[in-house]
XYZ file of C-alpha atoms in Angstrom:
410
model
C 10.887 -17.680 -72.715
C 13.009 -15.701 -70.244
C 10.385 -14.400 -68.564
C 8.496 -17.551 -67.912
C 11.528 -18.703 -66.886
C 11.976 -16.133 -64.163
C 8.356 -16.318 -63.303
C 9.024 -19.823 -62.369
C 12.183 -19.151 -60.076
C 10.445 -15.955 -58.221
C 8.512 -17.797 -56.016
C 11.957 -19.633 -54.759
C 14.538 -16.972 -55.425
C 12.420 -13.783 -55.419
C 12.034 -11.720 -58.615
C 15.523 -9.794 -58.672
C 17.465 -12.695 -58.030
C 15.726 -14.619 -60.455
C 16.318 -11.927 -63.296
C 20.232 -11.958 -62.340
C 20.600 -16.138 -62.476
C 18.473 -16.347 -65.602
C 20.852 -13.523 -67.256
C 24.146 -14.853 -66.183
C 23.263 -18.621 -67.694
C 21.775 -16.673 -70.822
C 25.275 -15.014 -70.944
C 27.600 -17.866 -70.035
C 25.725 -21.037 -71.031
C 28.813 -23.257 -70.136
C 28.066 -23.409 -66.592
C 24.920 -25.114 -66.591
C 26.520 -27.542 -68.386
C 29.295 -27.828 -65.933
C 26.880 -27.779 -62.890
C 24.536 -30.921 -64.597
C 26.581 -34.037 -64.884
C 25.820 -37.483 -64.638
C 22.517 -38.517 -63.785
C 21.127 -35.217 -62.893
C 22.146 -33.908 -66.366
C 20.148 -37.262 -67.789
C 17.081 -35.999 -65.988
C 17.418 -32.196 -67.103
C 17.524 -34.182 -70.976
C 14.833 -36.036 -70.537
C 12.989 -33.468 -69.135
C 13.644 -30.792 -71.296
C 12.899 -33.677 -74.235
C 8.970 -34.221 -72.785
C 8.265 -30.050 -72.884
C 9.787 -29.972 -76.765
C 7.429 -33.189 -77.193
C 4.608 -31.262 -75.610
C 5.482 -27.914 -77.796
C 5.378 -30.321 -81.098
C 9.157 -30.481 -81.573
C 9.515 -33.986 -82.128
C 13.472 -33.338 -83.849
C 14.393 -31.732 -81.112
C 12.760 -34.075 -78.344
C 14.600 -36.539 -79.830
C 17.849 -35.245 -79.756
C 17.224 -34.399 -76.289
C 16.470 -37.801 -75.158
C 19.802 -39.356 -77.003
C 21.938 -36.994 -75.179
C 19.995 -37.752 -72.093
C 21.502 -41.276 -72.262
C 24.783 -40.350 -74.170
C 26.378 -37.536 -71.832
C 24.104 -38.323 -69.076
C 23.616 -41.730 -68.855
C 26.843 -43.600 -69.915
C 29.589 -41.782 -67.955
C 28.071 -42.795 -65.091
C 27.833 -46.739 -66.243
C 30.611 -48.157 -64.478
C 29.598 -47.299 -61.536
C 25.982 -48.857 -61.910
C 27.088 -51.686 -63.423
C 29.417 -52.528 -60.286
C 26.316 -51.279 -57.996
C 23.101 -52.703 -60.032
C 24.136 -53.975 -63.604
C 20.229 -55.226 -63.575
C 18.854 -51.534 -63.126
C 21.257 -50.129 -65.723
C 19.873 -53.151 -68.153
C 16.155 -51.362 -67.111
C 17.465 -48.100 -67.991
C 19.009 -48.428 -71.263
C 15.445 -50.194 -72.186
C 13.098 -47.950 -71.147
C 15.232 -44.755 -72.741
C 15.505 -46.397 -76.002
C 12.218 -47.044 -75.821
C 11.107 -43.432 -75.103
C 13.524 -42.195 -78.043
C 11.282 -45.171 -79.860
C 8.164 -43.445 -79.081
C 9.365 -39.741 -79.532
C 10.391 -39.891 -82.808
C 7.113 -42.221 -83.872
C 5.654 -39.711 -82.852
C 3.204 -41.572 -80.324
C 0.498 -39.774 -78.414
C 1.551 -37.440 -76.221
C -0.210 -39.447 -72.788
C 1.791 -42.755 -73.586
C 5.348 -40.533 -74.244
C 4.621 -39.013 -70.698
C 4.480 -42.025 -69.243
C 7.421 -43.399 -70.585
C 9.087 -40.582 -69.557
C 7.999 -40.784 -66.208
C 8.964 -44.539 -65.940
C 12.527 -43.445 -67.355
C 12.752 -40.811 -64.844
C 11.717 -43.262 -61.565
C 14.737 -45.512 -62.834
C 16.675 -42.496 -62.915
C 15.827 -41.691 -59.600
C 16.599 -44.908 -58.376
C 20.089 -44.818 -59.887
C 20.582 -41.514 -58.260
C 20.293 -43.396 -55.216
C 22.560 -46.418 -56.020
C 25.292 -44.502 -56.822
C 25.353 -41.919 -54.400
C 28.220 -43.188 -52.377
C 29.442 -45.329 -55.197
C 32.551 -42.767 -55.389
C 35.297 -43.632 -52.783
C 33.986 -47.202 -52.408
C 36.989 -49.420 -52.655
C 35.162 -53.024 -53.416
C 32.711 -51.265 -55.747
C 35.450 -49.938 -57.506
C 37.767 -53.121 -57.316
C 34.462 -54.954 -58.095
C 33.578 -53.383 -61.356
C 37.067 -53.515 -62.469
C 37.307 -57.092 -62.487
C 33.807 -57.719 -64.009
C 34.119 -55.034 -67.168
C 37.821 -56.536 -67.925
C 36.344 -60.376 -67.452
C 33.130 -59.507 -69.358
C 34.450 -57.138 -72.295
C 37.469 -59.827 -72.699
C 35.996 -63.323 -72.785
C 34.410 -62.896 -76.321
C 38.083 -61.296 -77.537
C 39.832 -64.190 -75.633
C 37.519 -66.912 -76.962
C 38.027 -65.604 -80.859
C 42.017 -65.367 -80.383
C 42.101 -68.346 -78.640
C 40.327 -70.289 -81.607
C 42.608 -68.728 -84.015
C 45.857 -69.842 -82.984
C 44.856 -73.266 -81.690
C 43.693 -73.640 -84.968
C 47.129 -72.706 -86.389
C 48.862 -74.677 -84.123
C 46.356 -78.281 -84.912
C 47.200 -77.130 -88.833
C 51.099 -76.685 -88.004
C 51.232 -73.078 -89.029
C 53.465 -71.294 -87.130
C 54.498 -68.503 -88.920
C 50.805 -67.649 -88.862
C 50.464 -67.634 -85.460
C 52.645 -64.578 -85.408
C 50.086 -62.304 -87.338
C 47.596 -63.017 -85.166
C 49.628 -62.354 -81.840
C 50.728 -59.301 -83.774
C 47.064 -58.792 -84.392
C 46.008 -58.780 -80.739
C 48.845 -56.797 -79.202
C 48.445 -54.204 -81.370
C 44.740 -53.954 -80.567
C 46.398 -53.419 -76.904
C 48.552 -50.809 -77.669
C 45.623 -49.028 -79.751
C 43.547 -49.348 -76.277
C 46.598 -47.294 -74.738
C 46.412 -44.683 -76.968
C 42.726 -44.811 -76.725
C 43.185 -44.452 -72.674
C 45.327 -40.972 -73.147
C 42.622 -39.721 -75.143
C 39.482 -40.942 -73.503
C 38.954 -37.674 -71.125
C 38.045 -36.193 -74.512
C 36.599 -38.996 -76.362
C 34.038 -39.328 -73.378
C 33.287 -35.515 -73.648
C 32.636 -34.560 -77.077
C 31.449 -38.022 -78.659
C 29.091 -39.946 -77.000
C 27.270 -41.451 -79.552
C 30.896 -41.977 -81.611
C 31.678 -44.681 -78.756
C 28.858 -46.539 -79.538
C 28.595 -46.411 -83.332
C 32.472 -47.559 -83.007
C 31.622 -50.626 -81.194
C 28.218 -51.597 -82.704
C 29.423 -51.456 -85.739
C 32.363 -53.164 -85.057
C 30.472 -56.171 -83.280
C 28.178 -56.204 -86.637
C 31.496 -56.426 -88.697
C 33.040 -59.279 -86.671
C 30.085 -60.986 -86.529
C 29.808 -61.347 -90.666
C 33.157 -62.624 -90.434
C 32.658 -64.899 -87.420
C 29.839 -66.139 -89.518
C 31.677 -67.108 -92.455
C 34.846 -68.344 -90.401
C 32.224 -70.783 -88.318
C 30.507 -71.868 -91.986
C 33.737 -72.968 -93.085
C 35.084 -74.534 -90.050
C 32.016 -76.555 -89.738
C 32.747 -77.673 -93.631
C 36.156 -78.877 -92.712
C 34.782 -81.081 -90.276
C 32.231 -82.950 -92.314
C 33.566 -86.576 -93.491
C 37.535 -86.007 -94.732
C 37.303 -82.472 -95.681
C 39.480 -81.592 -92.656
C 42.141 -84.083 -93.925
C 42.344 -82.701 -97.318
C 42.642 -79.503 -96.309
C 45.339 -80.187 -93.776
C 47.007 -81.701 -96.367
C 46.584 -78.439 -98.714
C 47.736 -76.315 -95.940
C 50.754 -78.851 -94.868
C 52.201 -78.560 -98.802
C 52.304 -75.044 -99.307
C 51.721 -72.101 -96.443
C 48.748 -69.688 -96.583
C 49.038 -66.545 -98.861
C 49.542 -63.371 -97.240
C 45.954 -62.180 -98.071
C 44.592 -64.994 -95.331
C 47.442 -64.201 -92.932
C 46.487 -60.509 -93.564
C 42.874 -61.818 -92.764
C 43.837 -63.243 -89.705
C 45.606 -60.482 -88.301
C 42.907 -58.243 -89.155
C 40.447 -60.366 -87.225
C 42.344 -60.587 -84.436
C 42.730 -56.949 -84.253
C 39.047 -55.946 -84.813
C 38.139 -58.971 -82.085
C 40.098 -57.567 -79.533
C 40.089 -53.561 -80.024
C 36.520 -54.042 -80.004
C 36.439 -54.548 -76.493
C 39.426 -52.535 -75.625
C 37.903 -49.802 -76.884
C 34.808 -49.980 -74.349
C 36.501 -51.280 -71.564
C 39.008 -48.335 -71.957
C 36.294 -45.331 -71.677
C 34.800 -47.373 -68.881
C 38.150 -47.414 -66.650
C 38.593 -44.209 -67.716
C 35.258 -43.232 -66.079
C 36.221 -44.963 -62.619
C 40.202 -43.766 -62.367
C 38.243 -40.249 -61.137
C 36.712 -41.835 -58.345
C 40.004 -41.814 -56.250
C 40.579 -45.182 -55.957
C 43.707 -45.979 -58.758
C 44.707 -48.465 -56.190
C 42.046 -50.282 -56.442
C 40.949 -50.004 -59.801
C 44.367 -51.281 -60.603
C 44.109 -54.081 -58.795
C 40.961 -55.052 -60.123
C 42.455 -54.597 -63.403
C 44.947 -57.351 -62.498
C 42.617 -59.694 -61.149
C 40.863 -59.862 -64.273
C 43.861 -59.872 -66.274
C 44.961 -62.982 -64.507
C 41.608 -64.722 -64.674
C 41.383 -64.453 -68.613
C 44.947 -65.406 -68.824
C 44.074 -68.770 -66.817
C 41.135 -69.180 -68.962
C 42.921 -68.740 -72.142
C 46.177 -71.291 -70.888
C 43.079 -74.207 -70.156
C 41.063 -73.552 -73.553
C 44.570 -73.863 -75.088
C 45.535 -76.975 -73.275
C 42.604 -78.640 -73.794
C 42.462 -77.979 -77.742
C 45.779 -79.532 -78.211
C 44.498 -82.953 -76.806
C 41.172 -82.913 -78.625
C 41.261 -84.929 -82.208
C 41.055 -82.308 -85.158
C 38.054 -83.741 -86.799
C 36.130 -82.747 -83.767
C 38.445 -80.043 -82.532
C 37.079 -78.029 -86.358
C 33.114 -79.232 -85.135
C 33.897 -77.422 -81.873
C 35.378 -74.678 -82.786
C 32.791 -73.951 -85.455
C 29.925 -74.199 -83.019
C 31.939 -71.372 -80.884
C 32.484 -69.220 -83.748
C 28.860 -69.793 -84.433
C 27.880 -68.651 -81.224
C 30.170 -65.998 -80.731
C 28.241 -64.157 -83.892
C 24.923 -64.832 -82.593
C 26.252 -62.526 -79.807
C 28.046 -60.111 -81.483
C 25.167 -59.400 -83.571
C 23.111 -58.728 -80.368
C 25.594 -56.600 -79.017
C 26.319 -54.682 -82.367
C 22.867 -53.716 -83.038
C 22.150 -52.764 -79.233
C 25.066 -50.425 -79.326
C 23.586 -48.770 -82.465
C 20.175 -48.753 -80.527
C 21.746 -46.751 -77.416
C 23.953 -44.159 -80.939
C 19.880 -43.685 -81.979
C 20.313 -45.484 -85.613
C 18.211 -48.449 -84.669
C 14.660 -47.662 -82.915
C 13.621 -49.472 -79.974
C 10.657 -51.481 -79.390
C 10.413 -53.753 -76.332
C 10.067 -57.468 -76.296
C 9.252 -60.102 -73.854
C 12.511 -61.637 -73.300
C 15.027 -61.592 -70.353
C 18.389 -59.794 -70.649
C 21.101 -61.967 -70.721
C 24.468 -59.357 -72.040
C 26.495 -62.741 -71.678
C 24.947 -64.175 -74.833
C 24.074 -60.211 -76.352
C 20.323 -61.064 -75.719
C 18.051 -57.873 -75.020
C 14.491 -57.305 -74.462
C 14.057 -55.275 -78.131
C 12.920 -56.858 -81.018
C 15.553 -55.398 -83.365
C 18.455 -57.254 -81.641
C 16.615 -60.681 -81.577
C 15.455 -60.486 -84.818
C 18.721 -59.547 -86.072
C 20.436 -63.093 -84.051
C 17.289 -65.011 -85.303
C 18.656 -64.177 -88.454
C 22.396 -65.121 -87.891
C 20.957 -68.660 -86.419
C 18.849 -69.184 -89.469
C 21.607 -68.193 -91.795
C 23.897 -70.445 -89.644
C 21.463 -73.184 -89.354
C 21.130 -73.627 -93.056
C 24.770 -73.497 -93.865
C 25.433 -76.273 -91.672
C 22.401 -78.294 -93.140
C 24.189 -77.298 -96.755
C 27.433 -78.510 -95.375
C 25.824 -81.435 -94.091
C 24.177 -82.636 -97.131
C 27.378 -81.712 -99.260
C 29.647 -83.836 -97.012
C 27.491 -87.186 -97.540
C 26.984 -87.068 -101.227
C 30.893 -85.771 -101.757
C 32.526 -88.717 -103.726
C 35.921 -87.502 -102.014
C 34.404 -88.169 -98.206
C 36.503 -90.755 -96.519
C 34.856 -93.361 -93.664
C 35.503 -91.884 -90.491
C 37.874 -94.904 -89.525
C 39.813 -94.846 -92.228
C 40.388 -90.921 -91.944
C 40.519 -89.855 -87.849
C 42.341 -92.170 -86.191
C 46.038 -91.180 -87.648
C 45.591 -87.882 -87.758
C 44.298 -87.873 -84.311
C 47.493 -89.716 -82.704
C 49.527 -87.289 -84.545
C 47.754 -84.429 -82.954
């Protein structure tokens, strides 16, 4: 293998000089790896993942073609993402799709041609980010967009929570799930000091932590929206106000809460962390910083008029809102969750005919839509159940004889 290898350096380097490179890497292996980062070290992968292919090492072509997109691909994402977030949507498709075909084992003309497609959208993000170091609004830019992006769903979760609390006059509640969140925070900090070598040894750890993470939260999203959207069928909501008013919840549900809020928020932290670690090398702290604070403001404005605007709606419709969000929010989450496991390598990858929208966790693979098809149906039917329950219950009050207290009180 060394000699072929040498063979194909002579013509370049001459014979001697050939020998002497091919020996030194043979005898300190390290430095390729230190010379190959980024994108160029994605394109090495995925090359040396085709030849294995071609020598009928699927196992190892495999492996190849994960860390292709693992050490080569996602260090590099913040920077595409501020520069082309469309092309780095292309990217992650088409190399989960290769990693698809490769370990199918699909005939070797169709895996070449994936891999070339994989390799022109390589090539193209070579060129996008080229002078994306040093660039002040790209780096201000992506800032702002991964902290507004990555936080929204968090916010949106948190923000249900305690208006919740506050419409069912539980206050002492409120503090486990503001305990909840900031603790998520001060994870993320500890998660910052160690990112350098998070992002270096464990790739595919990142994104098994959030996928399956997203796949927990949405289960519990799931139930959380099923029950909300019980409470708001017919009087249900004023019984259980009532409950709720006459004794305080148990610690297991505050313990529940907190939990939730945690998991909601870390979530996010935890990915938004890695990718502002990736950026602070660029050179541009000032600017990352600021970007930082722009989006920090922005969610906090967003959070102050969800907040304001849930005190003045009327609680019967106030728990049909908030279970449609919650609903929502777990369609997403289970997008995003099995995605993330898509781009670890525990879920294949087989394309589909949709658009990528990474607002709503919607991606062009038939594993993550079949998995939110799922969470709809599963949805849809408990809200048909709840439905049906609500207008036969014997305890179901008339609507004017149940909202219109209540609702001046709140």
């Amino acid at each position: 293998m060394s000699q072929a290898r040498v063979s194909q350096l002579a013509p370049a380097l001459g014979a001697e000089h050939a020998r002497a490179i091919i020996g030194y890497l043979r005898a300190h292996p390290q430095a390729m790896q230190q010379a190959l980062t980024g994108l160029p070290l994605a394109r090495g992968r995925l090359a040396a993942s085709l030849a294995a292919y071609r020598a009928g090492d699927a196992k190892e072509a495999t492996q190849l073609a994960l860390s292709a997109y693992l050490d080569g691909v996602e260090p590099i994402e913040p920077q595409l993402n501020a520069r082309d977030g469309a092309l780095r949507a292309r990217i992650e498709t088409a190399m989960g799709a290769y990693r698809t075909a490769v370990s199918g084992k699909a005939a070797l003309p169709a895996v070449t041609q994936r891999a070339h497609a994989v390799d022109v959208l390589l090539a193209q993000a070579q060129e996008v980010t080229a002078d994306a170091a040093g660039d002040p609004a790209a780096t201000f830019l992506g800032a702002f967009t991964i902290l507004v992006r990555e936080g929204l769903e968090a916010l949106l979760v948190v923000v249900a929570l305690l208006a919740f609390l506050r419409k069912a006059d539980r206050r002492v509640e409120v503090r486990y799930v503001h305990a909840g969140w900031i603790l998520a925070l001060v994870a993320g900090g500890i998660t910052w000091a160690l990112a350098s070598y998070a992002i270096s040894i464990s790739g595919a750890g990142r994104e098994l932590t959030e996928g399956l993470s997203s796949l927990f939260a949405a289960v519990v999203l799931l139930s959380v929206g099923l029950w909300m959207h019980q409470k708001s069928i017919g009087g249900r909501w004023q019984a259980y106000l009532k409950e709720k008013m006459a004794a305080a919840l148990d610690r297991r549900s505050a313990w529940f809460l907190f939990g939730l809020a945690f998991i909601s928020v870390y979530r996010e932290v935890f990915e938004t962390i890695l990718f502002y670690a990736a950026l602070w090398n660029d050179g541009q702290e000032v600017w990352l910083l600021g970007g930082i604070a722009a989006g920090a403001v922005t969610l906090g404005l967003i959070a102050w008029l969800l907040l304001r605007t849930s005190r003045r709606l009327p609680i019967g419709k106030f728990f049909a809102a908030s279970s449609i969000l919650i609903a929502v929010l777990a369609v997403v989450l289970a997008g995003k969750g099995i995605a993330a496991l898509q781009e670890a390598g525990w879920v294949s990858v087989t394309v589909a005919p949709v658009p990528h929208i990474e607002l709503l966790g919607i991606y062009p693979t038939w594993q993550t839509l079949l998995a939110q098809i799922a969470v709809v149906l599963m949805l849809s039917a408990g809200f048909m159940f709840n439905m049906l329950r609500g207008r036969s219950a014997p305890d179901a009050l008339p609507a004017s004889t149940t909202t219109r207290p209540e609702e001046d009180r709140a």
